[in-house]
Amino acid sequence: MAEKSIIQVGMVGFGNVGQGLYRLLEKNRTLIEDKIGAQLKIKRILVQDLAKVREVTVPEGMLTTSYDDIVTDPDIDIVLELMGGYEPARTYLLDAMRRGKHIVTANKAVLSVHWDEIIQTARQHKVDIYFEAAVCGGIPVIQAINDGLAPNNITSIYGIVNGTTNFILQKMTEEKKTFKEALLMAQKKGLAEADPTLDINGMDAAHKLAILASLAFSKRVKIEDIYVEGIEGITVQDIEFAREEFGRVVKLFAIAEVEGEELEVRVHPTLIPEDHLLAKVDGEYNGVLVTGDFVGTTMYYGLGAGKNPTASAVMSDLIYVSRSVHDNVAGEISNCWFLSDNPQIKRIKKMGDIKSRYYLKFNVVDQAGVLSAIARILGEHQISIASVIQKEQKKGDKVPVVIVTYEAVEKNVQEALKKINGLPFVREETLLIRMERGE
Ligand code: NDP
Ligand code: HSE
């Protein structure tokens, strides 16, 4: 078969990332086409609203509101899905693959939830599917796990994989912005998901962890396997306490770690030492530590969100797939995605069985006997106290008491807190933040 001299692309979605990609192609076209060995043409772009004012203008007639204009066009070789969400993204991806179109997507939500169906369809129809931008924006962490670390048994992944929450935590700490103000800034920068609750409640990080862990451990990790907590409960007071009193910073961590025959997968705010490798990963930056049995610990760092870094990751996939189309090998090479389930991992560890140190903030009435009552309940649940801080308050009758524990078992901590929260002198539900070493 003759090599194709023009590779044609249909784009689904023209928001932050889509427009970033268009601009990238305009600016670096010569370099990109040189790497492909063919011309790259964006033929049609699907949007919801043709009348919307956009930063990037495209030739008349390129935008459409009909997916059929893309999927039924025989000239289109590759569908770029930059729309997001579960539906209609899932239906569009499956339809395109069934018609023999190769896929590049940045959509971690649809991939993590419909992974089996999507990967199976790609294999069945012998099409390529690439998704570097789905995890950590511009950082090539998928490629690192699939290719660079392929010969290793991966033992752990520790990562800051959501730019929006990391940006919000930094703005709250360093610029004393309120949560709402910081979120608005993240949205204006194009960092947040269309529905930003997915960022805040940890689900976006869980989507990414499901993909990373599935690839790294050759084990299908489903969203429902992952314990997820967001940053909603974190206050500036906690961030300051943690730094001043314990030399720690708060990060929303995505953790996957093998322990014996079990795999731990969880997303939650985590207190890490200020000198930890990931402690300086601030703002919209992401950072991931991946440890393998032969390679040791490796670190990946860069902009995890935003139109330009994400466009860079999408374009890297697009160059790869376009080159394969040009060389007539697209869909022929079994692309990574593990072929059989890892027999060494028998099950996902129950959250109640994990062990950690804990930062516990009790809001209690400032009176005699409170501390000893709390300490007694903790002791009864085999939770040993490492330090206690009570900051005297000038106003009001309640006072924050922070207790940091030595390593304890999660279910014991949860049971103890249930009892403590029911005591008459407890004014608010106790805040729990896990403390990790992180390596
Ligand atoms: P935006 O919300 O900015 O853009 C979404 C685009 O999809 C818009 O052009 C919108 O059309 C179009 N769209 C949405 N629903 C439909 C529909 N039902 N039919 C047709 N078109 C539709 O999202 P982003 O560009 O920020 O994100 C795109 C994808 O990239 C998501 O999967 C996201 O998770 C992922 N991603 C985003 C990153 C970021 O930093 N923003 C980083 C990494 C991944 P219209 O413009 O007319 O409203
Ligand atoms: N909303 C996501 C984030 C975009 O903030 O990390 C990048 O996936």
XYZ file of C-alpha atoms and ligand atoms in Angstrom:
495
model
C 0.000 0.000 0.000
C 1.196 3.508 -0.784
C 2.201 5.705 2.122
C -0.294 8.445 2.935
C 1.045 11.918 2.308
C -1.776 13.716 4.136
C -3.065 12.417 7.477
C -6.513 13.811 8.218
C -7.885 14.329 11.682
C -11.369 14.903 13.076
C -11.463 16.716 16.408
C -14.208 16.213 18.955
C -14.219 19.233 21.269
C -12.637 22.649 20.833
C -12.292 24.008 24.360
C -9.095 24.663 26.315
C -7.161 21.659 25.085
C -8.612 21.590 21.566
C -7.712 25.215 20.916
C -4.287 24.687 22.498
C -3.687 21.824 20.107
C -4.806 23.826 17.084
C -2.420 26.632 18.021
C 0.422 24.205 18.598
C -0.052 22.732 15.130
C -0.156 26.201 13.578
C 3.014 27.301 15.341
C 5.119 24.131 15.053
C 3.686 22.652 11.840
C 7.027 22.240 10.048
C 8.665 20.470 12.984
C 5.606 18.239 13.538
C 5.140 17.231 9.914
C 8.848 16.582 9.616
C 8.557 14.123 12.513
C 5.566 12.407 10.903
C 6.902 12.390 7.356
C 3.518 13.565 6.066
C 1.195 16.538 6.222
C -1.264 16.750 9.101
C -4.655 18.264 8.383
C -7.447 18.970 10.844
C -10.523 18.472 8.686
C -13.546 18.944 10.969
C -14.088 19.959 14.598
C -17.153 18.997 16.614
C -18.502 21.535 19.130
C -21.782 22.069 20.950
C -22.246 25.725 20.194
C -21.232 27.137 16.797
C -21.902 30.703 17.962
C -19.528 30.600 20.941
C -16.753 33.206 20.907
C -13.399 31.397 20.899
C -9.800 32.530 21.269
C -8.824 30.600 18.160
C -10.561 31.141 14.830
C -10.686 28.380 12.248
C -11.595 28.382 8.549
C -15.292 28.752 7.687
C -17.122 25.424 7.711
C -14.559 23.563 9.848
C -16.729 23.588 12.981
C -19.729 21.295 13.054
C -22.336 20.148 15.562
C -22.801 16.781 13.849
C -20.573 13.904 14.915
C -21.547 12.110 11.698
C -19.572 14.713 9.743
C -16.466 13.279 11.402
C -17.128 9.615 11.890
C -18.569 8.908 8.438
C -15.889 10.842 6.574
C -13.677 8.234 4.874
C -10.789 10.712 4.601
C -10.493 11.045 8.378
C -7.876 8.610 9.717
C -7.699 9.721 13.362
C -10.339 10.961 15.799
C -9.039 13.265 18.512
C -11.409 13.208 21.485
C -11.000 16.392 23.544
C -14.519 16.749 24.795
C -14.430 14.977 28.160
C -17.057 13.209 30.273
C -18.500 9.707 30.082
C -21.224 10.173 27.468
C -21.446 10.807 24.586
C -17.641 10.383 24.647
C -17.863 6.599 25.127
C -20.343 6.147 22.278
C -18.309 8.374 19.958
C -15.054 6.538 20.692
C -16.567 3.091 20.180
C -18.308 4.186 16.985
C -15.109 5.673 15.559
C -13.059 2.562 16.343
C -15.666 0.264 14.831
C -15.306 2.276 11.638
C -11.542 1.745 11.689
C -10.514 5.184 12.943
C -7.529 5.498 15.260
C -7.987 7.391 18.507
C -6.118 9.941 20.559
C -7.942 11.058 23.703
C -7.252 13.144 26.810
C -10.345 11.827 28.556
C -9.398 10.005 31.762
C -13.009 9.809 32.971
C -14.265 7.699 30.068
C -11.095 5.593 29.896
C -10.991 4.704 33.566
C -14.659 3.724 33.746
C -15.048 2.031 30.333
C -11.503 0.714 29.983
C -12.336 -2.928 29.158
C -14.880 -2.087 26.484
C -12.700 0.597 24.887
C -9.455 -1.406 24.820
C -11.245 -4.549 23.631
C -12.868 -2.618 20.777
C -9.504 -1.142 19.765
C -7.971 -4.618 19.637
C -10.917 -6.145 17.836
C -10.896 -3.473 15.147
C -7.117 -3.225 15.010
C -6.940 0.469 15.677
C -4.515 2.484 17.768
C -5.647 4.253 20.917
C -3.313 6.626 22.757
C -4.018 8.763 25.821
C -0.855 10.376 27.179
C -2.707 13.598 28.055
C -5.227 11.747 30.210
C -2.761 11.583 33.118
C -0.641 14.501 34.347
C -1.132 16.866 31.399
C 2.207 17.513 29.717
C 4.264 14.916 31.613
C 4.941 11.784 29.534
C 4.248 9.459 32.457
C 2.151 6.927 30.528
C 4.957 6.438 28.063
C 7.433 6.106 30.925
C 5.368 3.375 32.580
C 4.514 1.535 29.370
C 7.883 1.676 27.719
C 10.682 3.029 29.892
C 9.800 0.979 32.972
C 8.318 -2.030 31.136
C 10.829 -4.640 32.378
C 10.227 -3.803 36.057
C 7.830 -5.102 38.643
C 6.442 -1.771 39.789
C 6.127 -1.667 43.559
C 4.655 1.776 44.178
C 3.303 4.975 42.668
C 3.017 8.150 44.726
C 1.753 11.155 42.867
C 0.266 14.606 42.837
C -1.843 14.135 39.737
C -4.428 16.910 39.939
C -3.293 20.412 39.056
C -6.439 22.210 40.190
C -6.343 21.027 43.799
C -2.593 21.521 44.027
C -3.061 25.067 42.698
C -5.884 25.740 45.190
C -3.864 24.448 48.163
C -0.960 26.702 47.209
C -3.120 29.806 46.715
C -4.824 29.193 50.070
C -1.482 28.868 51.831
C 0.748 31.428 50.191
C -1.670 34.096 49.035
C -4.348 33.530 51.696
C -7.036 33.169 49.037
C -10.308 31.585 50.043
C -11.146 28.197 48.594
C -13.713 29.799 46.261
C -11.324 32.486 44.990
C -8.605 29.925 44.331
C -10.997 27.640 42.443
C -12.136 30.536 40.261
C -8.511 31.312 39.414
C -7.916 27.669 38.462
C -10.984 27.718 36.232
C -9.857 30.931 34.527
C -6.502 29.296 33.787
C -8.299 26.375 32.094
C -7.017 23.877 34.669
C -10.289 22.590 36.098
C -12.615 19.998 34.637
C -15.851 21.206 33.035
C -17.393 20.000 36.315
C -14.806 21.138 38.909
C -16.324 19.045 41.691
C -14.440 16.139 40.078
C -11.179 17.934 40.858
C -12.161 18.968 44.379
C -13.613 15.656 45.514
C -10.626 13.631 44.300
C -12.449 11.835 41.475
C -10.260 13.282 38.720
C -7.194 12.016 40.577
C -8.920 8.645 41.011
C -9.632 8.464 37.256
C -5.930 9.044 36.625
C -4.812 6.589 39.307
C -7.059 3.873 37.835
C -5.279 4.281 34.486
C -1.761 4.553 35.925
C -2.163 1.640 38.325
C -3.797 -0.609 35.725
C -0.850 -0.065 33.384
C 1.886 -0.123 36.024
C 0.728 -3.232 37.865
C -0.788 -5.079 34.865
C -3.939 -5.353 36.902
C -7.267 -3.803 35.980
C -7.928 -1.265 38.726
C -11.494 -0.013 38.695
C -12.694 3.300 40.035
C -14.711 1.499 42.693
C -11.505 -0.194 43.934
C -10.035 3.187 44.867
C -10.650 4.876 48.204
C -11.265 8.554 47.390
C -11.286 11.688 49.545
C -10.999 15.243 48.245
C -9.676 18.463 49.716
C -13.058 19.861 50.839
C -12.302 19.487 54.547
C -8.867 21.125 54.524
C -8.677 24.612 56.057
C -5.937 27.239 56.063
C -5.620 26.579 59.801
C -4.683 22.940 59.129
C -2.209 23.890 56.433
C -0.542 26.363 58.814
C -0.579 23.977 61.796
C 0.965 21.246 59.715
C 3.769 23.492 58.500
C 4.528 25.347 61.722
C 4.161 22.517 64.214
C 5.098 19.423 62.228
C 7.179 20.675 59.255
C 4.722 19.111 56.830
C 2.771 20.243 53.767
C -0.663 19.091 52.584
C -0.921 17.482 49.154
C -3.692 15.529 47.471
C -1.893 12.229 46.928
C -2.715 9.357 44.604
C -1.138 6.203 45.996
C -0.819 2.703 44.574
C 1.443 0.266 46.363
C 1.937 -3.478 46.391
C 2.108 -5.191 49.763
C 2.475 -8.942 49.517
C -0.425 -10.194 47.425
C -2.438 -7.000 47.847
C -2.565 -3.676 46.037
C -3.424 -0.485 47.920
C -5.099 2.185 45.794
C -6.194 5.432 47.373
C -6.560 9.170 46.827
C -6.683 11.532 49.803
C -5.061 14.624 51.304
C -1.737 13.657 52.785
C 0.756 15.378 55.042
C 4.300 14.942 53.772
C 7.588 16.238 55.198
C 8.707 19.606 53.778
C 11.880 17.967 52.464
C 9.981 15.208 50.635
C 10.662 15.065 46.878
C 7.028 15.917 46.134
C 6.690 18.713 48.710
C 7.950 21.353 46.284
C 5.521 20.322 43.537
C 3.325 23.417 43.674
C 0.557 25.134 41.750
C -0.584 23.422 38.565
C 2.530 21.257 38.544
C 2.211 17.505 39.020
C 4.838 15.101 40.286
C 4.908 11.328 40.345
C 7.324 8.882 41.960
C 7.319 5.412 40.431
C 9.413 2.651 41.960
C 10.381 -0.512 40.113
C 12.277 -3.557 41.363
C 15.285 -3.000 39.066
C 15.160 0.681 38.195
C 14.595 1.941 41.760
C 12.658 5.168 42.276
C 12.072 7.445 39.293
C 10.446 10.868 39.334
C 8.301 12.687 36.751
C 7.572 16.390 37.082
C 5.933 19.088 34.976
C 2.775 21.018 34.245
C -0.126 18.681 34.915
C -2.918 20.843 33.527
C -3.547 23.771 31.198
C -4.074 24.040 27.481
C -0.460 24.238 26.328
C 1.129 21.361 28.267
C -1.905 19.186 27.606
C -1.826 20.052 23.903
C 1.829 18.985 23.882
C 0.909 15.529 25.228
C -2.004 15.144 22.796
C 0.221 16.171 19.903
C 2.914 13.681 20.908
C 0.328 10.894 20.592
C -0.937 12.373 17.364
C 2.563 12.402 15.888
C 3.038 8.770 16.902
C -0.265 7.561 15.464
C 0.113 9.693 12.313
C 3.534 8.204 11.693
C 2.015 4.724 12.036
C -0.774 5.641 9.620
C 1.785 7.067 7.218
C 3.835 3.858 7.418
C 0.733 1.631 7.158
C 1.338 0.002 10.532
C -1.324 1.755 12.629
C -3.255 -0.808 14.670
C -0.802 -3.561 13.712
C 1.512 -3.257 16.689
C 0.045 -4.436 19.970
C 0.374 -1.198 21.895
C 1.349 -1.794 25.493
C -1.834 -2.107 27.546
C -1.022 -5.266 29.444
C -2.144 -8.495 27.881
C -2.801 -10.663 30.932
C -3.742 -10.033 34.542
C -0.819 -9.971 37.001
C -1.079 -13.259 38.958
C 1.031 -11.914 41.839
C -1.634 -9.416 42.869
C -4.539 -11.360 44.282
C -6.735 -8.566 45.547
C -7.170 -4.884 46.335
C -6.422 -4.100 49.976
C -9.382 -2.964 52.059
C -9.044 0.649 53.200
C -9.671 -0.416 56.805
C -6.524 -2.553 56.707
C -4.069 0.135 55.635
C -1.583 1.531 58.123
C -0.574 5.151 58.424
C 0.261 7.881 60.884
C -2.632 10.278 61.448
C -3.119 13.988 62.060
C -6.358 14.322 64.023
C -7.891 17.724 64.709
C -10.553 17.716 67.419
C -12.693 20.808 67.959
C -13.643 20.531 71.602
C -14.850 22.536 74.585
C -11.876 23.880 76.530
C -12.427 22.136 79.872
C -10.790 19.696 82.263
C -10.791 15.996 81.356
C -11.278 16.419 77.588
C -7.788 15.420 76.569
C -7.690 12.420 78.882
C -11.066 11.180 77.565
C -9.810 11.376 73.972
C -6.495 9.743 74.859
C -8.291 6.899 76.640
C -10.423 6.065 73.582
C -7.410 6.212 71.285
C -5.500 3.901 73.642
C -8.386 1.427 73.725
C -8.073 1.176 69.929
C -4.307 0.536 69.929
C -3.567 4.051 68.726
C -0.433 5.482 70.230
C -0.015 9.266 70.499
C 3.168 10.854 69.126
C 2.376 14.509 69.913
C -0.394 16.803 71.123
C -0.928 20.499 70.469
C -3.641 22.698 71.920
C -3.685 26.343 70.881
C -5.356 28.486 73.493
C -8.194 30.555 71.941
C -9.019 34.088 73.065
C -12.626 33.929 71.877
C -15.351 31.291 72.002
C -15.641 28.145 74.074
C -14.129 25.670 71.605
C -10.503 24.952 70.989
C -8.666 22.936 68.322
C -6.648 20.064 69.749
C -4.329 18.343 67.293
C -3.037 14.869 67.988
C -0.508 13.151 65.759
C -0.398 9.385 66.140
C 2.244 6.787 65.511
C 1.417 4.258 62.825
C -2.040 2.803 63.413
C -4.559 0.658 61.570
C -7.186 2.659 59.652
C -10.216 0.747 60.921
C -9.112 1.232 64.523
C -8.780 4.960 63.923
C -12.198 5.181 62.278
C -13.840 3.275 65.152
C -12.148 5.476 67.755
C -13.226 8.660 65.942
C -16.823 7.466 65.802
C -16.777 7.183 69.591
C -14.972 10.467 70.131
C -17.286 12.375 67.764
C -20.216 11.233 69.912
C -18.797 12.749 73.117
C -20.688 15.778 74.466
C -17.674 18.117 74.488
C -16.878 17.555 70.783
C -18.136 20.546 68.783
C -17.387 19.480 65.182
C -16.600 16.253 63.384
C -12.913 15.429 63.818
C -10.669 16.096 60.842
C -8.349 13.263 59.851
C -5.378 13.689 57.522
C -3.111 10.750 56.831
C 0.644 11.253 57.041
C 2.905 9.427 54.627
C 6.586 9.045 54.150
C 5.772 8.705 50.462
C 8.653 6.563 49.256
P -13.508 22.194 27.744
O -14.720 22.102 28.585
O -12.734 23.460 27.701
O -13.894 21.830 26.224
C -14.804 20.825 25.894
C -15.150 20.925 24.425
O -15.999 19.850 24.082
C -15.893 22.214 24.046
O -15.415 22.679 22.802
C -17.358 21.780 23.914
O -18.081 22.477 22.934
C -17.167 20.339 23.462
N -18.290 19.498 23.894
C -18.634 19.183 25.165
N -19.717 18.374 25.150
C -20.043 18.186 23.861
C -21.057 17.458 23.204
N -21.955 16.744 23.881
N -21.080 17.467 21.852
C -20.178 18.191 21.161
N -19.183 18.898 21.716
C -19.111 18.879 23.052
O -12.580 20.973 28.189
P -10.984 20.891 28.166
O -10.494 21.301 26.835
O -10.425 21.524 29.368
O -10.779 19.316 28.362
C -10.977 18.414 27.314
C -10.537 17.022 27.728
O -9.166 17.055 28.090
C -11.266 16.476 28.967
O -11.402 15.085 28.839
C -10.311 16.782 30.099
O -10.457 15.922 31.184
C -8.994 16.550 29.410
N -7.853 17.214 30.005
C -7.924 18.563 30.281
C -6.838 19.203 30.808
C -6.871 20.655 31.135
O -5.903 21.134 31.720
N -7.918 21.393 30.765
C -5.597 18.468 31.103
C -5.623 17.067 30.748
C -6.725 16.479 30.232
P -18.387 24.065 23.053
O -17.037 24.724 22.969
O -19.239 24.396 21.902
O -19.034 24.243 24.387
N -8.568 19.124 35.866
C -7.352 18.415 35.706
C -6.361 18.880 36.745
C -6.806 18.664 34.338
O -6.580 19.909 37.369
O -5.358 18.199 36.943
C -5.607 17.817 34.018
O -5.960 16.483 33.897
